[in-house]
Amino acid sequence: MNLIKTILGIIFPLITFPYASRVLGATGIGKVDYANSISNYFILFASLGIATYTIREGAKVRDDKKKLDQLVTEIFVINSISTVVAYICLFICSSLPVFKNYQELILLNGTIMIFDLIGVNWLFNIFEDYIYITVRTLAFQIISLVLLFVFVQTPEDYLIYAGLIVFANAGANIFNIFYGRKYVSFFKCSKLNLKKHLKPIFIIFGIGIASQIYLNIDTTMLGLLKSDYDVGLYSAAIKINRTLGTLISSACAVLIPRLSYYIKMKMEKEYRNIVNTTVNYILSLSIPCAFGCALLSSECIFLFSGKGFEGAAPIMRILSPNIIFAVMNGFLAYQIFIPFGKELYTCIATFVGAILNVVLNSIFIITFGTRGAAVATVLAEISVFIILMYYMKKFYQDKTLFKEVWKYLVAGICMFIVGLGIAALGLGLILKILVTVVICIICYFGVLMILKAKIAFIVIDMLKARIKRK
């Protein structure tokens, strides 16, 4: 169900953004995304490192109601304090002259931190109760979609569009605080001990700050140094890139409680099996997706955003390797480092990546504009990956982890060459996409079979099992 919820989170912007981009244009989309990039820093401060930390710690005590009640209450108090402070700071920041034209948008998007506070979504992740969250999310997204088509009709409706994004993604959280009583009793503890949570929370928070910087600094600096139009072009490209990354990594999101449990119970074999399988899953999908983005960037941008966004295609091509490194970095950080309690290493890696991204963006955006921002983003992700791999050797070694990556690269290159041949045929837009996707998938999988990649045989076994069940 968590996978379904994640897919819904992917499908919703795939429906809303193409419509909104055609109505609002690159400038309107750029205005909304620039304002969001500002408010996201404060939303991050409000959330601290609470969700990841609480899921990990909650998985350890979820069978002890007294300890869980204590943990949840203490975390909610910490989150309440951080949210109040963050929103006050957001209000002050939005009042600065440089943000005068974006104040309403910044404050509107900032309400997400309030919804996140009362939503306590981490509680449902502890108990792996994804049915409720999925149904609730689907209902609000359907309502938001209908409202979008009804009320967003002109370029001046960008504020309504921004409000509907907040409503779709966080509005349903108002029900969570009541539903959460099914699992815990809030404030049923005699004494609060907030101090013991602060160090690990702030370490994970440090990771979040650095991650947010190299995820948002490109958009923020484009808005400051260039224009809303440039932000709009960049947003179109980066949204497709991150959507594909989210789709690939969605299955990994549910692993933190399970992996933390395996480590606690010293079930090393089970842990290593999951990690190995997941890494191969990530690489076998992200590598062909990266090549595919490079092949079909112009076609994807036209379908996703419409006319006026043609300048986003080169940006998308530059960003294509980012799919591989962003997904791998997320997996290493949250499924290996955090379950082992090595958040500090991840914090160091992400801070280096963030600093590098700021420096490179400062240089490249002025000289190369949106394309420079894309290059800076890719280089930052690669630097984080290198540092994480260096630190991982200190506490987790597995020589088989990347043993088959060369097979995926060879298959991806073969697929790319075939795709270039198809492009030379001069097919129409839709036909070109369909033919390229189908033939490239067949080519990629065929090469994996020839190279005897394990993931190919796993897929075959899964298909055989499904056919037998039918």
Short mmCIF file of N, CA and C in Angstrom, two decimals, residues 290-364:
data_model
loop_
_atom_site.label_atom_id
_atom_site.label_comp_id
_atom_site.label_asym_id
_atom_site.label_seq_id
_atom_site.Cartn_x
_atom_site.Cartn_y
_atom_site.Cartn_z
N ALA A 290 18.02 6.75 -17.03
CA ALA A 290 18.92 7.87 -17.34
C ALA A 290 19.18 7.96 -18.84
N PHE A 291 19.48 6.81 -19.46
CA PHE A 291 19.68 6.80 -20.92
C PHE A 291 18.40 7.19 -21.65
N GLY A 292 17.27 6.73 -21.16
CA GLY A 292 15.98 7.04 -21.77
C GLY A 292 15.67 8.53 -21.72
N CYS A 293 15.99 9.18 -20.59
CA CYS A 293 15.76 10.62 -20.47
C CYS A 293 16.60 11.40 -21.49
N ALA A 294 17.83 10.94 -21.68
CA ALA A 294 18.70 11.59 -22.66
C ALA A 294 18.16 11.42 -24.08
N LEU A 295 17.58 10.26 -24.36
CA LEU A 295 17.05 9.97 -25.69
C LEU A 295 15.78 10.75 -25.99
N LEU A 296 14.89 10.84 -25.01
CA LEU A 296 13.55 11.37 -25.26
C LEU A 296 13.27 12.67 -24.51
N SER A 297 14.30 13.44 -24.24
CA SER A 297 14.11 14.67 -23.45
C SER A 297 13.15 15.65 -24.12
N SER A 298 13.32 15.90 -25.40
CA SER A 298 12.46 16.86 -26.10
C SER A 298 11.01 16.40 -26.11
N GLU A 299 10.81 15.12 -26.39
CA GLU A 299 9.46 14.57 -26.46
C GLU A 299 8.78 14.61 -25.08
N CYS A 300 9.53 14.25 -24.04
CA CYS A 300 8.96 14.24 -22.68
C CYS A 300 8.59 15.65 -22.24
N ILE A 301 9.46 16.61 -22.52
CA ILE A 301 9.18 17.99 -22.13
C ILE A 301 7.94 18.51 -22.84
N PHE A 302 7.79 18.20 -24.12
CA PHE A 302 6.62 18.68 -24.86
C PHE A 302 5.34 18.08 -24.30
N LEU A 303 5.36 16.76 -24.02
CA LEU A 303 4.16 16.11 -23.47
C LEU A 303 3.86 16.60 -22.07
N PHE A 304 4.90 16.80 -21.28
CA PHE A 304 4.73 17.14 -19.87
C PHE A 304 4.37 18.60 -19.65
N SER A 305 4.94 19.48 -20.48
CA SER A 305 4.78 20.91 -20.22
C SER A 305 4.15 21.71 -21.35
N GLY A 306 4.21 21.19 -22.58
CA GLY A 306 3.61 21.91 -23.70
C GLY A 306 4.54 22.93 -24.33
N LYS A 307 3.98 23.77 -25.20
CA LYS A 307 4.77 24.79 -25.89
C LYS A 307 5.26 25.84 -24.90
N GLY A 308 6.39 26.42 -25.24
CA GLY A 308 6.98 27.44 -24.38
C GLY A 308 8.02 26.89 -23.43
N PHE A 309 8.16 25.56 -23.37
CA PHE A 309 9.13 24.94 -22.47
C PHE A 309 10.23 24.20 -23.23
N GLU A 310 10.38 24.49 -24.52
CA GLU A 310 11.37 23.78 -25.34
C GLU A 310 12.78 23.89 -24.75
N GLY A 311 13.07 25.01 -24.12
CA GLY A 311 14.39 25.22 -23.53
C GLY A 311 14.71 24.30 -22.37
N ALA A 312 13.72 23.54 -21.90
CA ALA A 312 13.94 22.63 -20.79
C ALA A 312 14.56 21.30 -21.23
N ALA A 313 14.47 20.98 -22.53
CA ALA A 313 14.98 19.70 -23.03
C ALA A 313 16.49 19.53 -22.80
N PRO A 314 17.33 20.53 -23.15
CA PRO A 314 18.77 20.37 -22.88
C PRO A 314 19.07 20.22 -21.39
N ILE A 315 18.28 20.89 -20.56
CA ILE A 315 18.46 20.78 -19.10
C ILE A 315 18.19 19.35 -18.66
N MET A 316 17.13 18.77 -19.20
CA MET A 316 16.76 17.40 -18.85
C MET A 316 17.85 16.42 -19.26
N ARG A 317 18.47 16.64 -20.43
CA ARG A 317 19.56 15.75 -20.86
C ARG A 317 20.74 15.82 -19.91
N ILE A 318 21.09 17.02 -19.49
CA ILE A 318 22.21 17.20 -18.56
C ILE A 318 21.91 16.52 -17.22
N LEU A 319 20.65 16.60 -16.79
CA LEU A 319 20.25 16.05 -15.49
C LEU A 319 20.07 14.53 -15.49
N SER A 320 20.06 13.90 -16.64
CA SER A 320 19.74 12.47 -16.72
C SER A 320 20.60 11.57 -15.81
N PRO A 321 21.94 11.78 -15.68
CA PRO A 321 22.71 10.93 -14.76
C PRO A 321 22.30 11.09 -13.30
N ASN A 322 21.65 12.22 -13.01
CA ASN A 322 21.24 12.50 -11.64
C ASN A 322 20.27 11.46 -11.10
N ILE A 323 19.51 10.83 -11.99
CA ILE A 323 18.56 9.79 -11.58
C ILE A 323 19.30 8.67 -10.85
N ILE A 324 20.42 8.25 -11.40
CA ILE A 324 21.18 7.14 -10.83
C ILE A 324 21.75 7.53 -9.46
N PHE A 325 22.45 8.66 -9.41
CA PHE A 325 23.16 9.04 -8.19
C PHE A 325 22.21 9.50 -7.08
N ALA A 326 21.13 10.18 -7.43
CA ALA A 326 20.18 10.64 -6.41
C ALA A 326 19.50 9.47 -5.72
N VAL A 327 19.07 8.47 -6.51
CA VAL A 327 18.41 7.30 -5.93
C VAL A 327 19.39 6.49 -5.09
N MET A 328 20.60 6.30 -5.58
CA MET A 328 21.59 5.55 -4.82
C MET A 328 21.97 6.26 -3.53
N ASN A 329 22.11 7.58 -3.58
CA ASN A 329 22.44 8.33 -2.37
C ASN A 329 21.34 8.20 -1.33
N GLY A 330 20.09 8.27 -1.79
CA GLY A 330 18.97 8.11 -0.86
C GLY A 330 18.97 6.74 -0.22
N PHE A 331 19.26 5.72 -1.01
CA PHE A 331 19.28 4.36 -0.47
C PHE A 331 20.43 4.19 0.54
N LEU A 332 21.62 4.63 0.18
CA LEU A 332 22.76 4.48 1.08
C LEU A 332 22.53 5.21 2.40
N ALA A 333 21.99 6.43 2.30
CA ALA A 333 21.80 7.25 3.50
C ALA A 333 20.73 6.67 4.42
N TYR A 334 19.58 6.30 3.85
CA TYR A 334 18.44 5.94 4.68
C TYR A 334 18.26 4.44 4.92
N GLN A 335 18.86 3.60 4.08
CA GLN A 335 18.71 2.16 4.28
C GLN A 335 19.98 1.46 4.76
N ILE A 336 21.10 2.17 4.75
CA ILE A 336 22.33 1.58 5.28
C ILE A 336 22.88 2.41 6.44
N PHE A 337 23.13 3.70 6.22
CA PHE A 337 23.74 4.51 7.26
C PHE A 337 22.83 4.72 8.47
N ILE A 338 21.58 5.09 8.23
CA ILE A 338 20.68 5.39 9.36
C ILE A 338 20.33 4.15 10.18
N PRO A 339 19.98 3.01 9.57
CA PRO A 339 19.72 1.81 10.40
C PRO A 339 20.93 1.40 11.25
N PHE A 340 22.14 1.69 10.78
CA PHE A 340 23.34 1.39 11.56
C PHE A 340 23.67 2.50 12.55
N GLY A 341 22.89 3.56 12.56
CA GLY A 341 23.15 4.67 13.47
C GLY A 341 24.34 5.52 13.04
N LYS A 342 24.66 5.55 11.74
CA LYS A 342 25.81 6.30 11.23
C LYS A 342 25.36 7.58 10.53
N GLU A 343 24.42 8.28 11.15
CA GLU A 343 23.88 9.49 10.54
C GLU A 343 24.95 10.56 10.34
N LEU A 344 25.96 10.58 11.23
CA LEU A 344 26.98 11.62 11.16
C LEU A 344 27.74 11.57 9.84
N TYR A 345 28.01 10.36 9.35
CA TYR A 345 28.71 10.21 8.07
C TYR A 345 27.87 10.79 6.92
N THR A 346 26.57 10.48 6.96
CA THR A 346 25.67 11.01 5.94
C THR A 346 25.61 12.53 6.01
N CYS A 347 25.62 13.04 7.23
CA CYS A 347 25.59 14.49 7.44
C CYS A 347 26.81 15.15 6.81
N ILE A 348 27.97 14.56 7.01
CA ILE A 348 29.21 15.11 6.44
C ILE A 348 29.14 15.10 4.92
N ALA A 349 28.71 13.96 4.37
CA ALA A 349 28.64 13.83 2.90
C ALA A 349 27.69 14.84 2.29
N THR A 350 26.52 14.99 2.89
CA THR A 350 25.53 15.92 2.33
C THR A 350 25.94 17.37 2.50
N PHE A 351 26.64 17.69 3.59
CA PHE A 351 27.12 19.06 3.76
C PHE A 351 28.18 19.41 2.72
N VAL A 352 29.07 18.46 2.43
CA VAL A 352 30.07 18.70 1.39
C VAL A 352 29.37 18.91 0.04
N GLY A 353 28.37 18.05 -0.25
CA GLY A 353 27.61 18.19 -1.48
C GLY A 353 26.89 19.51 -1.57
N ALA A 354 26.33 19.95 -0.43
CA ALA A 354 25.60 21.22 -0.41
C ALA A 354 26.52 22.40 -0.66
N ILE A 355 27.67 22.40 0.01
CA ILE A 355 28.64 23.50 -0.16
C ILE A 355 29.13 23.54 -1.61
N LEU A 356 29.46 22.36 -2.15
CA LEU A 356 29.91 22.29 -3.54
C LEU A 356 28.82 22.80 -4.49
N ASN A 357 27.57 22.46 -4.20
CA ASN A 357 26.47 22.89 -5.06
C ASN A 357 26.30 24.41 -5.05
N VAL A 358 26.43 25.01 -3.86
CA VAL A 358 26.31 26.47 -3.75
C VAL A 358 27.42 27.14 -4.54
N VAL A 359 28.65 26.65 -4.37
CA VAL A 359 29.80 27.25 -5.06
C VAL A 359 29.65 27.10 -6.58
N LEU A 360 29.32 25.89 -7.02
CA LEU A 360 29.20 25.65 -8.47
C LEU A 360 28.04 26.42 -9.08
N ASN A 361 26.91 26.50 -8.35
CA ASN A 361 25.77 27.27 -8.85
C ASN A 361 26.12 28.75 -8.98
N SER A 362 26.87 29.26 -8.02
CA SER A 362 27.27 30.67 -8.05
C SER A 362 28.08 30.98 -9.31
N ILE A 363 28.90 30.01 -9.72
CA ILE A 363 29.75 30.20 -10.90
C ILE A 363 28.99 29.89 -12.19
N PHE A 364 28.35 28.73 -12.22
CA PHE A 364 27.75 28.22 -13.46
C PHE A 364 26.48 28.94 -13.88
#
